[in-house]
């Protein structure tokens, strides 16, 4: 079992920045990929970004490419999401997930955090 805890959400104005953190209780051989998803009110949960615990490749949704950066600190079992140039449409609950591959499909991830609220005002 892997427990994931997100933190760092809050209220910011459009154009501002925020950094989210996801602390994992452990890293496993079968859950080598970490990802961020988000879900706005009345909408489906959507992929934001992904990274592996090993290697430097990162993956982003087109809607956040160039504004968001995913990174990791293996010594702390922590994954980060740096969000810059925030827009009101970025408002959502952001979830951290662990799975086998860094893909955009929700059902490929085995573990999920409780989520952290990000609200961007205009």
PDB file of N, CA, C and O in Angstrom, residues 2-61:
ATOM      1  N   UNK A   2       0.424   2.255  -0.738  1.00  0.00           N
ATOM      2  CA  UNK A   2       1.113   3.530  -0.812  1.00  0.00           C
ATOM      3  C   UNK A   2       0.138   4.623  -0.402  1.00  0.00           C
ATOM      4  O   UNK A   2      -0.959   4.736  -0.953  1.00  0.00           O
ATOM      5  N   UNK A   3       0.532   5.420   0.561  1.00  0.00           N
ATOM      6  CA  UNK A   3      -0.273   6.557   0.969  1.00  0.00           C
ATOM      7  C   UNK A   3       0.310   7.822   0.358  1.00  0.00           C
ATOM      8  O   UNK A   3       1.526   8.035   0.400  1.00  0.00           O
ATOM      9  N   UNK A   4      -0.554   8.656  -0.216  1.00  0.00           N
ATOM     10  CA  UNK A   4      -0.149   9.889  -0.861  1.00  0.00           C
ATOM     11  C   UNK A   4      -0.861  11.058  -0.185  1.00  0.00           C
ATOM     12  O   UNK A   4      -2.072  11.004   0.023  1.00  0.00           O
ATOM     13  N   UNK A   5      -0.113  12.099   0.130  1.00  0.00           N
ATOM     14  CA  UNK A   5      -0.677  13.263   0.797  1.00  0.00           C
ATOM     15  C   UNK A   5      -0.271  14.517   0.048  1.00  0.00           C
ATOM     16  O   UNK A   5       0.917  14.841  -0.032  1.00  0.00           O
ATOM     17  N   UNK A   6      -1.266  15.237  -0.496  1.00  0.00           N
ATOM     18  CA  UNK A   6      -1.012  16.485  -1.200  1.00  0.00           C
ATOM     19  C   UNK A   6      -1.055  17.660  -0.237  1.00  0.00           C
ATOM     20  O   UNK A   6      -1.768  17.625   0.770  1.00  0.00           O
ATOM     21  N   UNK A   7      -0.322  18.705  -0.581  1.00  0.00           N
ATOM     22  CA  UNK A   7      -0.352  19.937   0.187  1.00  0.00           C
ATOM     23  C   UNK A   7       0.051  21.093  -0.719  1.00  0.00           C
ATOM     24  O   UNK A   7       0.559  20.886  -1.816  1.00  0.00           O
ATOM     25  N   UNK A   8      -0.185  22.309  -0.261  1.00  0.00           N
ATOM     26  CA  UNK A   8       0.248  23.485  -0.988  1.00  0.00           C
ATOM     27  C   UNK A   8      -0.840  24.223  -1.733  1.00  0.00           C
ATOM     28  O   UNK A   8      -0.574  25.273  -2.333  1.00  0.00           O
ATOM     29  N   UNK A   9      -2.056  23.709  -1.723  1.00  0.00           N
ATOM     30  CA  UNK A   9      -3.145  24.391  -2.399  1.00  0.00           C
ATOM     31  C   UNK A   9      -3.525  25.668  -1.681  1.00  0.00           C
ATOM     32  O   UNK A   9      -3.124  25.915  -0.543  1.00  0.00           O
ATOM     33  N   UNK A  10      -4.313  26.493  -2.361  1.00  0.00           N
ATOM     34  CA  UNK A  10      -4.746  27.745  -1.768  1.00  0.00           C
ATOM     35  C   UNK A  10      -5.408  28.641  -2.776  1.00  0.00           C
ATOM     36  O   UNK A  10      -5.771  28.215  -3.874  1.00  0.00           O
ATOM     37  N   UNK A  11      -5.569  29.900  -2.394  1.00  0.00           N
ATOM     38  CA  UNK A  11      -6.207  30.906  -3.229  1.00  0.00           C
ATOM     39  C   UNK A  11      -5.164  31.883  -3.750  1.00  0.00           C
ATOM     40  O   UNK A  11      -4.394  32.451  -2.965  1.00  0.00           O
ATOM     41  N   UNK A  12      -5.130  32.066  -5.069  1.00  0.00           N
ATOM     42  CA  UNK A  12      -4.211  33.017  -5.693  1.00  0.00           C
ATOM     43  C   UNK A  12      -4.945  33.796  -6.769  1.00  0.00           C
ATOM     44  O   UNK A  12      -5.978  33.358  -7.274  1.00  0.00           O
ATOM     45  N   UNK A  13      -4.400  34.955  -7.126  1.00  0.00           N
ATOM     46  CA  UNK A  13      -4.960  35.747  -8.209  1.00  0.00           C
ATOM     47  C   UNK A  13      -4.407  35.281  -9.550  1.00  0.00           C
ATOM     48  O   UNK A  13      -3.329  34.685  -9.621  1.00  0.00           O
ATOM     49  N   UNK A  14      -5.158  35.539 -10.603  1.00  0.00           N
ATOM     50  CA  UNK A  14      -4.712  35.192 -11.948  1.00  0.00           C
ATOM     51  C   UNK A  14      -3.331  35.785 -12.214  1.00  0.00           C
ATOM     52  O   UNK A  14      -3.065  36.942 -11.883  1.00  0.00           O
ATOM     53  N   UNK A  15      -2.462  34.972 -12.820  1.00  0.00           N
ATOM     54  CA  UNK A  15      -1.097  35.389 -13.077  1.00  0.00           C
ATOM     55  C   UNK A  15      -0.126  35.007 -11.983  1.00  0.00           C
ATOM     56  O   UNK A  15       1.090  35.112 -12.174  1.00  0.00           O
ATOM     57  N   UNK A  16      -0.636  34.553 -10.861  1.00  0.00           N
ATOM     58  CA  UNK A  16       0.195  34.171  -9.737  1.00  0.00           C
ATOM     59  C   UNK A  16       0.744  32.764  -9.862  1.00  0.00           C
ATOM     60  O   UNK A  16       0.520  32.072 -10.855  1.00  0.00           O
ATOM     61  N   UNK A  17       1.463  32.340  -8.816  1.00  0.00           N
ATOM     62  CA  UNK A  17       2.111  31.037  -8.806  1.00  0.00           C
ATOM     63  C   UNK A  17       1.791  30.280  -7.529  1.00  0.00           C
ATOM     64  O   UNK A  17       1.473  30.871  -6.494  1.00  0.00           O
ATOM     65  N   UNK A  18       1.910  28.966  -7.621  1.00  0.00           N
ATOM     66  CA  UNK A  18       1.665  28.098  -6.484  1.00  0.00           C
ATOM     67  C   UNK A  18       2.466  26.821  -6.695  1.00  0.00           C
ATOM     68  O   UNK A  18       2.621  26.369  -7.839  1.00  0.00           O
ATOM     69  N   UNK A  19       2.978  26.229  -5.617  1.00  0.00           N
ATOM     70  CA  UNK A  19       3.683  24.962  -5.713  1.00  0.00           C
ATOM     71  C   UNK A  19       2.988  23.912  -4.861  1.00  0.00           C
ATOM     72  O   UNK A  19       2.828  24.088  -3.652  1.00  0.00           O
ATOM     73  N   UNK A  20       2.590  22.820  -5.492  1.00  0.00           N
ATOM     74  CA  UNK A  20       1.961  21.710  -4.808  1.00  0.00           C
ATOM     75  C   UNK A  20       2.997  20.639  -4.495  1.00  0.00           C
ATOM     76  O   UNK A  20       3.946  20.437  -5.245  1.00  0.00           O
ATOM     77  N   UNK A  21       2.802  19.939  -3.382  1.00  0.00           N
ATOM     78  CA  UNK A  21       3.673  18.842  -2.990  1.00  0.00           C
ATOM     79  C   UNK A  21       2.857  17.574  -2.802  1.00  0.00           C
ATOM     80  O   UNK A  21       1.704  17.635  -2.363  1.00  0.00           O
ATOM     81  N   UNK A  22       3.449  16.438  -3.127  1.00  0.00           N
ATOM     82  CA  UNK A  22       2.834  15.136  -2.905  1.00  0.00           C
ATOM     83  C   UNK A  22       3.847  14.254  -2.202  1.00  0.00           C
ATOM     84  O   UNK A  22       4.856  13.868  -2.803  1.00  0.00           O
ATOM     85  N   UNK A  23       3.587  13.939  -0.952  1.00  0.00           N
ATOM     86  CA  UNK A  23       4.474  13.091  -0.163  1.00  0.00           C
ATOM     87  C   UNK A  23       3.975  11.650  -0.203  1.00  0.00           C
ATOM     88  O   UNK A  23       2.833  11.380   0.166  1.00  0.00           O
ATOM     89  N   UNK A  24       4.831  10.730  -0.655  1.00  0.00           N
ATOM     90  CA  UNK A  24       4.493   9.315  -0.734  1.00  0.00           C
ATOM     91  C   UNK A  24       5.096   8.568   0.449  1.00  0.00           C
ATOM     92  O   UNK A  24       6.236   8.827   0.837  1.00  0.00           O
ATOM     93  N   UNK A  25       4.330   7.641   1.006  1.00  0.00           N
ATOM     94  CA  UNK A  25       4.820   6.869   2.144  1.00  0.00           C
ATOM     95  C   UNK A  25       5.970   5.956   1.759  1.00  0.00           C
ATOM     96  O   UNK A  25       6.836   5.660   2.582  1.00  0.00           O
ATOM     97  N   UNK A  26       5.985   5.503   0.496  1.00  0.00           N
ATOM     98  CA  UNK A  26       7.037   4.619   0.018  1.00  0.00           C
ATOM     99  C   UNK A  26       7.035   4.593  -1.502  1.00  0.00           C
ATOM    100  O   UNK A  26       6.046   4.970  -2.134  1.00  0.00           O
ATOM    101  N   UNK A  27       8.135   4.139  -2.089  1.00  0.00           N
ATOM    102  CA  UNK A  27       8.219   3.885  -3.527  1.00  0.00           C
ATOM    103  C   UNK A  27       8.288   2.380  -3.734  1.00  0.00           C
ATOM    104  O   UNK A  27       8.968   1.681  -2.987  1.00  0.00           O
ATOM    105  N   UNK A  28       7.590   1.873  -4.755  1.00  0.00           N
ATOM    106  CA  UNK A  28       7.532   0.439  -5.005  1.00  0.00           C
ATOM    107  C   UNK A  28       7.990   0.118  -6.419  1.00  0.00           C
ATOM    108  O   UNK A  28       8.034   0.984  -7.295  1.00  0.00           O
ATOM    109  N   UNK A  29       8.315  -1.164  -6.649  1.00  0.00           N
ATOM    110  CA  UNK A  29       8.764  -1.597  -7.967  1.00  0.00           C
ATOM    111  C   UNK A  29       7.656  -1.507  -9.007  1.00  0.00           C
ATOM    112  O   UNK A  29       7.931  -1.290 -10.190  1.00  0.00           O
ATOM    113  N   UNK A  30       6.416  -1.684  -8.603  1.00  0.00           N
ATOM    114  CA  UNK A  30       5.289  -1.710  -9.528  1.00  0.00           C
ATOM    115  C   UNK A  30       4.573  -0.369  -9.658  1.00  0.00           C
ATOM    116  O   UNK A  30       3.632  -0.246 -10.443  1.00  0.00           O
ATOM    117  N   UNK A  31       4.980   0.619  -8.889  1.00  0.00           N
ATOM    118  CA  UNK A  31       4.389   1.948  -8.969  1.00  0.00           C
ATOM    119  C   UNK A  31       5.496   2.971  -9.113  1.00  0.00           C
ATOM    120  O   UNK A  31       5.803   3.723  -8.184  1.00  0.00           O
ATOM    121  N   UNK A  32       6.087   2.995 -10.293  1.00  0.00           N
ATOM    122  CA  UNK A  32       7.249   3.820 -10.567  1.00  0.00           C
ATOM    123  C   UNK A  32       6.903   5.188 -11.145  1.00  0.00           C
ATOM    124  O   UNK A  32       7.780   6.037 -11.257  1.00  0.00           O
ATOM    125  N   UNK A  33       5.643   5.385 -11.512  1.00  0.00           N
ATOM    126  CA  UNK A  33       5.217   6.638 -12.118  1.00  0.00           C
ATOM    127  C   UNK A  33       4.370   7.447 -11.151  1.00  0.00           C
ATOM    128  O   UNK A  33       3.546   6.902 -10.415  1.00  0.00           O
ATOM    129  N   UNK A  34       4.571   8.753 -11.164  1.00  0.00           N
ATOM    130  CA  UNK A  34       3.785   9.673 -10.358  1.00  0.00           C
ATOM    131  C   UNK A  34       3.154  10.701 -11.275  1.00  0.00           C
ATOM    132  O   UNK A  34       3.772  11.133 -12.252  1.00  0.00           O
ATOM    133  N   UNK A  35       1.931  11.090 -10.960  1.00  0.00           N
ATOM    134  CA  UNK A  35       1.217  12.018 -11.823  1.00  0.00           C
ATOM    135  C   UNK A  35       0.350  12.967 -11.013  1.00  0.00           C
ATOM    136  O   UNK A  35      -0.002  12.693  -9.861  1.00  0.00           O
ATOM    137  N   UNK A  36       0.025  14.076 -11.641  1.00  0.00           N
ATOM    138  CA  UNK A  36      -0.955  15.017 -11.117  1.00  0.00           C
ATOM    139  C   UNK A  36      -2.172  15.028 -12.031  1.00  0.00           C
ATOM    140  O   UNK A  36      -2.036  15.099 -13.258  1.00  0.00           O
ATOM    141  N   UNK A  37      -3.348  14.944 -11.432  1.00  0.00           N
ATOM    142  CA  UNK A  37      -4.616  15.113 -12.116  1.00  0.00           C
ATOM    143  C   UNK A  37      -5.369  16.247 -11.442  1.00  0.00           C
ATOM    144  O   UNK A  37      -5.040  16.649 -10.326  1.00  0.00           O
ATOM    145  N   UNK A  38      -6.397  16.757 -12.116  1.00  0.00           N
ATOM    146  CA  UNK A  38      -7.232  17.771 -11.496  1.00  0.00           C
ATOM    147  C   UNK A  38      -8.680  17.576 -11.913  1.00  0.00           C
ATOM    148  O   UNK A  38      -8.968  17.018 -12.961  1.00  0.00           O
ATOM    149  N   UNK A  39      -9.584  18.061 -11.072  1.00  0.00           N
ATOM    150  CA  UNK A  39     -11.004  17.943 -11.350  1.00  0.00           C
ATOM    151  C   UNK A  39     -11.714  19.224 -10.933  1.00  0.00           C
ATOM    152  O   UNK A  39     -11.733  19.572  -9.752  1.00  0.00           O
ATOM    153  N   UNK A  40     -12.281  19.907 -11.906  1.00  0.00           N
ATOM    154  CA  UNK A  40     -13.055  21.115 -11.664  1.00  0.00           C
ATOM    155  C   UNK A  40     -14.512  20.736 -11.418  1.00  0.00           C
ATOM    156  O   UNK A  40     -14.959  19.665 -11.828  1.00  0.00           O
ATOM    157  N   UNK A  41     -15.279  21.608 -10.764  1.00  0.00           N
ATOM    158  CA  UNK A  41     -16.686  21.310 -10.489  1.00  0.00           C
ATOM    159  C   UNK A  41     -17.458  20.988 -11.765  1.00  0.00           C
ATOM    160  O   UNK A  41     -17.391  21.731 -12.745  1.00  0.00           O
ATOM    161  N   UNK A  42     -18.175  19.868 -11.761  1.00  0.00           N
ATOM    162  CA  UNK A  42     -18.986  19.475 -12.895  1.00  0.00           C
ATOM    163  C   UNK A  42     -18.226  18.905 -14.068  1.00  0.00           C
ATOM    164  O   UNK A  42     -18.823  18.630 -15.115  1.00  0.00           O
ATOM    165  N   UNK A  43     -16.915  18.707 -13.938  1.00  0.00           N
ATOM    166  CA  UNK A  43     -16.107  18.188 -15.031  1.00  0.00           C
ATOM    167  C   UNK A  43     -15.426  16.880 -14.642  1.00  0.00           C
ATOM    168  O   UNK A  43     -15.325  16.543 -13.468  1.00  0.00           O
ATOM    169  N   UNK A  44     -14.967  16.148 -15.656  1.00  0.00           N
ATOM    170  CA  UNK A  44     -14.247  14.905 -15.426  1.00  0.00           C
ATOM    171  C   UNK A  44     -12.833  15.190 -14.940  1.00  0.00           C
ATOM    172  O   UNK A  44     -12.262  16.245 -15.216  1.00  0.00           O
ATOM    173  N   UNK A  45     -12.287  14.225 -14.220  1.00  0.00           N
ATOM    174  CA  UNK A  45     -10.907  14.344 -13.782  1.00  0.00           C
ATOM    175  C   UNK A  45      -9.982  14.263 -15.002  1.00  0.00           C
ATOM    176  O   UNK A  45     -10.131  13.388 -15.850  1.00  0.00           O
ATOM    177  N   UNK A  46      -9.016  15.179 -15.094  1.00  0.00           N
ATOM    178  CA  UNK A  46      -8.144  15.230 -16.252  1.00  0.00           C
ATOM    179  C   UNK A  46      -6.668  15.193 -15.866  1.00  0.00           C
ATOM    180  O   UNK A  46      -6.266  15.671 -14.807  1.00  0.00           O
ATOM    181  N   UNK A  47      -5.878  14.637 -16.767  1.00  0.00           N
ATOM    182  CA  UNK A  47      -4.442  14.532 -16.593  1.00  0.00           C
ATOM    183  C   UNK A  47      -3.782  15.893 -16.670  1.00  0.00           C
ATOM    184  O   UNK A  47      -4.149  16.732 -17.495  1.00  0.00           O
ATOM    185  N   UNK A  48      -2.782  16.115 -15.818  1.00  0.00           N
ATOM    186  CA  UNK A  48      -2.035  17.366 -15.812  1.00  0.00           C
ATOM    187  C   UNK A  48      -0.570  17.142 -16.171  1.00  0.00           C
ATOM    188  O   UNK A  48      -0.048  17.755 -17.096  1.00  0.00           O
ATOM    189  N   UNK A  49       0.111  16.264 -15.431  1.00  0.00           N
ATOM    190  CA  UNK A  49       1.536  16.035 -15.650  1.00  0.00           C
ATOM    191  C   UNK A  49       1.948  14.714 -15.021  1.00  0.00           C
ATOM    192  O   UNK A  49       1.283  14.206 -14.121  1.00  0.00           O
ATOM    193  N   UNK A  50       3.082  14.149 -15.477  1.00  0.00           N
ATOM    194  CA  UNK A  50       3.575  12.888 -14.929  1.00  0.00           C
ATOM    195  C   UNK A  50       5.092  12.822 -15.000  1.00  0.00           C
ATOM    196  O   UNK A  50       5.722  13.474 -15.833  1.00  0.00           O
ATOM    197  N   UNK A  51       5.671  11.993 -14.130  1.00  0.00           N
ATOM    198  CA  UNK A  51       7.109  11.794 -14.058  1.00  0.00           C
ATOM    199  C   UNK A  51       7.387  10.431 -13.448  1.00  0.00           C
ATOM    200  O   UNK A  51       6.567   9.907 -12.697  1.00  0.00           O
ATOM    201  N   UNK A  52       8.548   9.837 -13.750  1.00  0.00           N
ATOM    202  CA  UNK A  52       8.975   8.599 -13.104  1.00  0.00           C
ATOM    203  C   UNK A  52       9.925   8.915 -11.956  1.00  0.00           C
ATOM    204  O   UNK A  52      10.541   9.979 -11.919  1.00  0.00           O
ATOM    205  N   UNK A  53      10.044   7.974 -11.023  1.00  0.00           N
ATOM    206  CA  UNK A  53      11.007   8.130  -9.942  1.00  0.00           C
ATOM    207  C   UNK A  53      12.434   8.057 -10.461  1.00  0.00           C
ATOM    208  O   UNK A  53      13.355   8.575  -9.828  1.00  0.00           O
ATOM    209  N   UNK A  54      12.629   7.423 -11.613  1.00  0.00           N
ATOM    210  CA  UNK A  54      13.926   7.368 -12.265  1.00  0.00           C
ATOM    211  C   UNK A  54      13.816   7.956 -13.666  1.00  0.00           C
ATOM    212  O   UNK A  54      12.770   7.849 -14.312  1.00  0.00           O
ATOM    213  N   UNK A  55      14.889   8.570 -14.139  1.00  0.00           N
ATOM    214  CA  UNK A  55      14.876   9.205 -15.439  1.00  0.00           C
ATOM    215  C   UNK A  55      14.409  10.652 -15.344  1.00  0.00           C
ATOM    216  O   UNK A  55      13.854  11.075 -14.331  1.00  0.00           O
ATOM    217  N   UNK A  56      14.619  11.403 -16.419  1.00  0.00           N
ATOM    218  CA  UNK A  56      14.337  12.834 -16.422  1.00  0.00           C
ATOM    219  C   UNK A  56      13.166  13.240 -17.299  1.00  0.00           C
ATOM    220  O   UNK A  56      12.831  14.426 -17.362  1.00  0.00           O
ATOM    221  N   UNK A  57      12.518  12.302 -17.974  1.00  0.00           N
ATOM    222  CA  UNK A  57      11.430  12.658 -18.872  1.00  0.00           C
ATOM    223  C   UNK A  57      10.186  13.072 -18.106  1.00  0.00           C
ATOM    224  O   UNK A  57       9.854  12.487 -17.078  1.00  0.00           O
ATOM    225  N   UNK A  58       9.517  14.081 -18.614  1.00  0.00           N
ATOM    226  CA  UNK A  58       8.275  14.571 -18.032  1.00  0.00           C
ATOM    227  C   UNK A  58       7.209  14.658 -19.102  1.00  0.00           C
ATOM    228  O   UNK A  58       7.507  14.740 -20.293  1.00  0.00           O
ATOM    229  N   UNK A  59       5.946  14.672 -18.676  1.00  0.00           N
ATOM    230  CA  UNK A  59       4.818  14.654 -19.597  1.00  0.00           C
ATOM    231  C   UNK A  59       3.779  15.659 -19.109  1.00  0.00           C
ATOM    232  O   UNK A  59       3.508  15.748 -17.911  1.00  0.00           O
ATOM    233  N   UNK A  60       3.193  16.414 -20.051  1.00  0.00           N
ATOM    234  CA  UNK A  60       2.256  17.464 -19.688  1.00  0.00           C
ATOM    235  C   UNK A  60       1.042  17.483 -20.608  1.00  0.00           C
ATOM    236  O   UNK A  60       1.136  17.181 -21.796  1.00  0.00           O
ATOM    237  N   UNK A  61      -0.088  17.859 -20.039  1.00  0.00           N
ATOM    238  CA  UNK A  61      -1.252  18.157 -20.849  1.00  0.00           C
ATOM    239  C   UNK A  61      -1.004  19.447 -21.620  1.00  0.00           C
ATOM    240  O   UNK A  61      -0.308  20.343 -21.142  1.00  0.00           O
TER     241      UNK A  61
END
